[in-house]
Amino acid sequence: MESVKDSGRDSRKVPGRDSATGPAMGAGTGAGTGSAPDRPPGAVKDRTGASSPRLAKDPVPERAEDRRDGTAAAPAACAEGAAESDTETVPHARVREQAEPERREQAERREPLEPGDDGQAADEDVWDDGLIARRVTETARPAVPVPETRGPGAPPPAPLAYEGRLRARLDALRELVGLSRTRLDSQTLSEAGRVLDEAAARRRLSGQHTVVAIAGATGSGKSQLFNALAGVAISETGVRRPTTAAPIACSWSDGSAALIDRLGIPGRLRRRPVHNPEADAQLRGLILIDLPDHDSAVVQHRDHVDRILKLVDAVIWVVDPEKYADAVLHERYLRPLSGHAEVMFIVLNQTDRLPGEAADLVLDDLRRVLDEDGVALGEYGEPGATVLALSALTGDGIGELRESLGQFVSERGAAARRVAADVDAAAARLRPVYATGHLPGLSEEARDDFAGRLADAVGATAAGEAAERAWLRNANRACGTPWLRLWRWHKGRGEQQPTGRLQQAQPEEEATARQRVEQAVRTVSDRASAGLPAPWALAVREAAVRGSQGLSETLDGLAAQAGLPPGRPPRPGWWPVAVLAQAAMTLLQVVGGLWLVGQIAGVMAPNLGVPVLLMVAGIVGGPLVEWGCRIAARGPARRYGLEAERRLREAAAGCGRARVLDPVAAELLRYQEVREQYGRVTRTGAGVG
């Protein structure tokens, strides 16, 4: 294959074109260095490729800024090769960045070409999709139709439509992010948010186009492959590294402007492929992007690659026999993108440099390395990456790649598969904060233990015992003998008042009760958060701590309200009978005593038996009645104490439930909801293990 030089840069022609009769597919020679034999000296070519007798005043070809329609004149490197052949095509229009603002504005407006020195009329065709198009005049190629362009009133391309399952997963991811915003930091949710934003942005754009990026390392030949697929030299190739400084777009059909705008590629870097009816039909809807080197020494080049790789629908990774196992490629790109295998092409380029069966051996080793990266290979009808070997220089394997790429584009499913793979990747990144093998929730045992700890802290048992003693004291007041009550009253008055040391016991008890409450809260929060992912376990513990603030004081107030009721404890129905019996015993003692006094005073006839019997009956009967009342009062007193303890326990449990358990349960419920949503995102059903 003949190679020609332009300005010291080596470029090769795409195979399949005759260098003598066809147009130059790579960089050609300048004026005067490779002109056709029948071209008179000093003549220059017009836009149709025919020679004009007009003498060239300047050997430098026409500059892009001298063309008012926005298309670039063919540079010297592309001016050669136009001959008398029937298969002649117009050299591709290359665009240079305008040096002056007004000329750049004219190029962006794409004004019609005014009649020039050659006397030709201006071209009326204008591309409506922002592409700098190649113009084909009727005299140049009357048999090749110009691709249709959308008029001003033509409807835009139909937007992308996601199928039901993918749409449900996106909705679940959106709900998942919404439920998690108050529990997870923005950095954790950033990738999921980006996937949702990009999926929504891609959905609004054309569903009839597929954006495919060609990525590769320095010297892998990706720009050469880009030119081979386009059929014309679009991306600059050469020995200078890096050669591609900015991404270049090439579209095979109209309506792609919005998609290219999304990639941030300016109009001066947008191209059209060579007009070929077969290739146009095969690749219709394709938008091909030539990226800078992913291992470029220029940081801006790598930034371009990383940014655009997140936006395209598919990627063609170009590797060469020397660096196909490069650690940068595999560790930074292929391994993290292993889930995107269905939208990846792995192309082993420069196979013409491998002798004999070496190409097959290298290709097999490339498949082995990809398998170690976790990249599924699309073999035996299974979904996965397409692995091919070719030579962009000789054209060997280009047809197979074009056929695979055409079938891939015609399916119109790359964008949806890319979004689905992005959702899978985002879900995998979120798995540590959602997935756990522990079933969330608080058991009844944990709840009862928490209530018991709060009851102990508030002194429910002691309060019940105090209520029981109070009930018994009240029974003694009602059923005890008057003399015994009088003695107890006198004894109570004679007892000393509590000392200061005893008065200091109450603050100590309060401190102990507060510690018990804090211990109970810590215990229940640890049980509730056991096995949960770190963010949700922290949220559970924080909810418990917030609820425990002021819990001790609230429990003290509840203890005062739910403890002993004001006034005396209630009395059973037999108490009036016991009171009458005790009064009768007292009356017998009084009557017997008065009778004896009367006999002593001589008022009554002497008879010691009856008054003594009455007094003995009263003296003995009173304690017997009191003892019987105590025996009968034990059961009611016990029930009364238990009731008081139950009320206090219920009050403490209700306070603990409202202040601690309910917030903890709300956090667990929220986690269960997001866990179910995460299961829908990962297509594993209602939950994850």
PDB file of N, CA, C and O in Angstrom, residues 6 30 42 83 98 135 196 203 220 277 286 318 324 339 359 371 384 420 481 572 603 630 642 661 664:
ATOM      1  N   ASP A   6       2.710  14.277   4.201  1.00  0.00           N
ATOM      2  CA  ASP A   6       2.215  15.650   4.227  1.00  0.00           C
ATOM      3  C   ASP A   6       2.774  16.311   5.463  1.00  0.00           C
ATOM      4  O   ASP A   6       2.411  15.954   6.567  1.00  0.00           O
ATOM      5  N   GLY A  30       0.909  17.873  -1.498  1.00  0.00           N
ATOM      6  CA  GLY A  30       0.532  19.255  -1.784  1.00  0.00           C
ATOM      7  C   GLY A  30       0.488  19.503  -3.270  1.00  0.00           C
ATOM      8  O   GLY A  30       0.795  18.684  -4.124  1.00  0.00           O
ATOM      9  N   GLY A  42       0.396  24.462 -13.165  1.00  0.00           N
ATOM     10  CA  GLY A  42      -0.166  25.662 -12.549  1.00  0.00           C
ATOM     11  C   GLY A  42      -1.653  25.670 -12.465  1.00  0.00           C
ATOM     12  O   GLY A  42      -2.231  26.589 -11.909  1.00  0.00           O
ATOM     13  N   ALA A  83      -9.348  12.108 -10.341  1.00  0.00           N
ATOM     14  CA  ALA A  83      -9.004  11.710 -11.709  1.00  0.00           C
ATOM     15  C   ALA A  83     -10.254  11.511 -12.516  1.00  0.00           C
ATOM     16  O   ALA A  83     -11.348  11.871 -12.109  1.00  0.00           O
ATOM     17  N   GLN A  98     -11.554  28.971  13.062  1.00  0.00           N
ATOM     18  CA  GLN A  98     -11.457  30.297  12.484  1.00  0.00           C
ATOM     19  C   GLN A  98     -10.619  31.197  13.379  1.00  0.00           C
ATOM     20  O   GLN A  98     -10.791  31.207  14.588  1.00  0.00           O
ATOM     21  N   ARG A 135     -20.233  18.609   0.583  1.00  0.00           N
ATOM     22  CA  ARG A 135     -21.184  18.933  -0.478  1.00  0.00           C
ATOM     23  C   ARG A 135     -20.818  18.127  -1.734  1.00  0.00           C
ATOM     24  O   ARG A 135     -19.654  18.076  -2.139  1.00  0.00           O
ATOM     25  N   LEU A 196     -29.352   8.753  37.063  1.00  0.00           N
ATOM     26  CA  LEU A 196     -30.736   9.182  36.830  1.00  0.00           C
ATOM     27  C   LEU A 196     -30.785  10.404  35.931  1.00  0.00           C
ATOM     28  O   LEU A 196     -31.620  10.485  35.010  1.00  0.00           O
ATOM     29  N   ARG A 203     -33.031  10.024  27.440  1.00  0.00           N
ATOM     30  CA  ARG A 203     -34.378   9.631  27.036  1.00  0.00           C
ATOM     31  C   ARG A 203     -35.058  10.729  26.227  1.00  0.00           C
ATOM     32  O   ARG A 203     -35.860  10.439  25.330  1.00  0.00           O
ATOM     33  N   SER A 220      -2.437   3.242  19.224  1.00  0.00           N
ATOM     34  CA  SER A 220      -3.217   2.030  18.963  1.00  0.00           C
ATOM     35  C   SER A 220      -3.868   2.044  17.587  1.00  0.00           C
ATOM     36  O   SER A 220      -4.330   1.007  17.120  1.00  0.00           O
ATOM     37  N   PRO A 277     -23.786   4.795  -0.663  1.00  0.00           N
ATOM     38  CA  PRO A 277     -25.150   4.304  -0.398  1.00  0.00           C
ATOM     39  C   PRO A 277     -25.174   3.056   0.469  1.00  0.00           C
ATOM     40  O   PRO A 277     -25.982   2.941   1.384  1.00  0.00           O
ATOM     41  N   LEU A 286     -25.785   5.946  13.116  1.00  0.00           N
ATOM     42  CA  LEU A 286     -24.550   5.881  13.904  1.00  0.00           C
ATOM     43  C   LEU A 286     -23.947   7.271  14.063  1.00  0.00           C
ATOM     44  O   LEU A 286     -23.875   8.050  13.105  1.00  0.00           O
ATOM     45  N   VAL A 318      -9.905   0.131  21.158  1.00  0.00           N
ATOM     46  CA  VAL A 318      -8.896  -0.265  20.182  1.00  0.00           C
ATOM     47  C   VAL A 318      -7.596  -0.544  20.932  1.00  0.00           C
ATOM     48  O   VAL A 318      -7.087   0.317  21.659  1.00  0.00           O
ATOM     49  N   TYR A 324      -2.023  -4.462  24.553  1.00  0.00           N
ATOM     50  CA  TYR A 324      -3.389  -4.934  24.767  1.00  0.00           C
ATOM     51  C   TYR A 324      -3.632  -5.348  26.219  1.00  0.00           C
ATOM     52  O   TYR A 324      -4.772  -5.408  26.664  1.00  0.00           O
ATOM     53  N   GLY A 339     -19.408  -4.528  33.652  1.00  0.00           N
ATOM     54  CA  GLY A 339     -20.850  -4.712  33.526  1.00  0.00           C
ATOM     55  C   GLY A 339     -21.433  -4.132  32.256  1.00  0.00           C
ATOM     56  O   GLY A 339     -22.606  -4.354  31.958  1.00  0.00           O
ATOM     57  N   ALA A 359      -1.381 -13.548  15.324  1.00  0.00           N
ATOM     58  CA  ALA A 359      -2.590 -12.763  15.569  1.00  0.00           C
ATOM     59  C   ALA A 359      -3.617 -13.575  16.351  1.00  0.00           C
ATOM     60  O   ALA A 359      -4.263 -13.056  17.279  1.00  0.00           O
ATOM     61  N   ASP A 371     -11.443 -11.955  30.263  1.00  0.00           N
ATOM     62  CA  ASP A 371     -12.174 -12.838  31.172  1.00  0.00           C
ATOM     63  C   ASP A 371     -11.722 -12.615  32.620  1.00  0.00           C
ATOM     64  O   ASP A 371     -12.542 -12.647  33.543  1.00  0.00           O
ATOM     65  N   GLY A 384     -22.563 -10.179  25.444  1.00  0.00           N
ATOM     66  CA  GLY A 384     -21.255  -9.786  25.949  1.00  0.00           C
ATOM     67  C   GLY A 384     -20.539  -8.928  24.931  1.00  0.00           C
ATOM     68  O   GLY A 384     -21.101  -8.495  23.910  1.00  0.00           O
ATOM     69  N   ALA A 420     -29.140   0.550  31.450  1.00  0.00           N
ATOM     70  CA  ALA A 420     -29.316  -0.583  32.362  1.00  0.00           C
ATOM     71  C   ALA A 420     -27.995  -0.978  33.014  1.00  0.00           C
ATOM     72  O   ALA A 420     -27.943  -1.291  34.210  1.00  0.00           O
ATOM     73  N   THR A 481     -57.375  -1.436 117.180  1.00  0.00           N
ATOM     74  CA  THR A 481     -58.005  -0.964 118.422  1.00  0.00           C
ATOM     75  C   THR A 481     -57.650   0.492 118.652  1.00  0.00           C
ATOM     76  O   THR A 481     -56.585   0.971 118.222  1.00  0.00           O
ATOM     77  N   PRO A 572     -62.285  -2.608 101.017  1.00  0.00           N
ATOM     78  CA  PRO A 572     -63.238  -3.650 100.580  1.00  0.00           C
ATOM     79  C   PRO A 572     -64.579  -3.502 101.289  1.00  0.00           C
ATOM     80  O   PRO A 572     -64.731  -2.768 102.271  1.00  0.00           O
ATOM     81  N   VAL A 603     -72.429   2.469 143.685  1.00  0.00           N
ATOM     82  CA  VAL A 603     -73.644   2.841 142.958  1.00  0.00           C
ATOM     83  C   VAL A 603     -74.362   1.597 142.494  1.00  0.00           C
ATOM     84  O   VAL A 603     -75.603   1.559 142.462  1.00  0.00           O
ATOM     85  N   ARG A 630     -56.100  -8.010 109.363  1.00  0.00           N
ATOM     86  CA  ARG A 630     -54.808  -8.057 108.681  1.00  0.00           C
ATOM     87  C   ARG A 630     -54.707  -9.272 107.763  1.00  0.00           C
ATOM     88  O   ARG A 630     -54.211  -9.176 106.631  1.00  0.00           O
ATOM     89  N   LEU A 642     -49.676  -4.614  93.304  1.00  0.00           N
ATOM     90  CA  LEU A 642     -49.391  -5.058  91.942  1.00  0.00           C
ATOM     91  C   LEU A 642     -50.035  -4.155  90.901  1.00  0.00           C
ATOM     92  O   LEU A 642     -49.454  -3.894  89.839  1.00  0.00           O
ATOM     93  N   LEU A 661     -38.626   3.719  71.229  1.00  0.00           N
ATOM     94  CA  LEU A 661     -38.922   2.571  70.362  1.00  0.00           C
ATOM     95  C   LEU A 661     -39.581   2.989  69.052  1.00  0.00           C
ATOM     96  O   LEU A 661     -39.255   2.432  67.992  1.00  0.00           O
ATOM     97  N   VAL A 664     -37.015   4.462  66.675  1.00  0.00           N
ATOM     98  CA  VAL A 664     -36.158   3.371  66.205  1.00  0.00           C
ATOM     99  C   VAL A 664     -36.908   2.503  65.192  1.00  0.00           C
ATOM    100  O   VAL A 664     -36.361   2.122  64.152  1.00  0.00           O
TER     101      VAL A 664
END
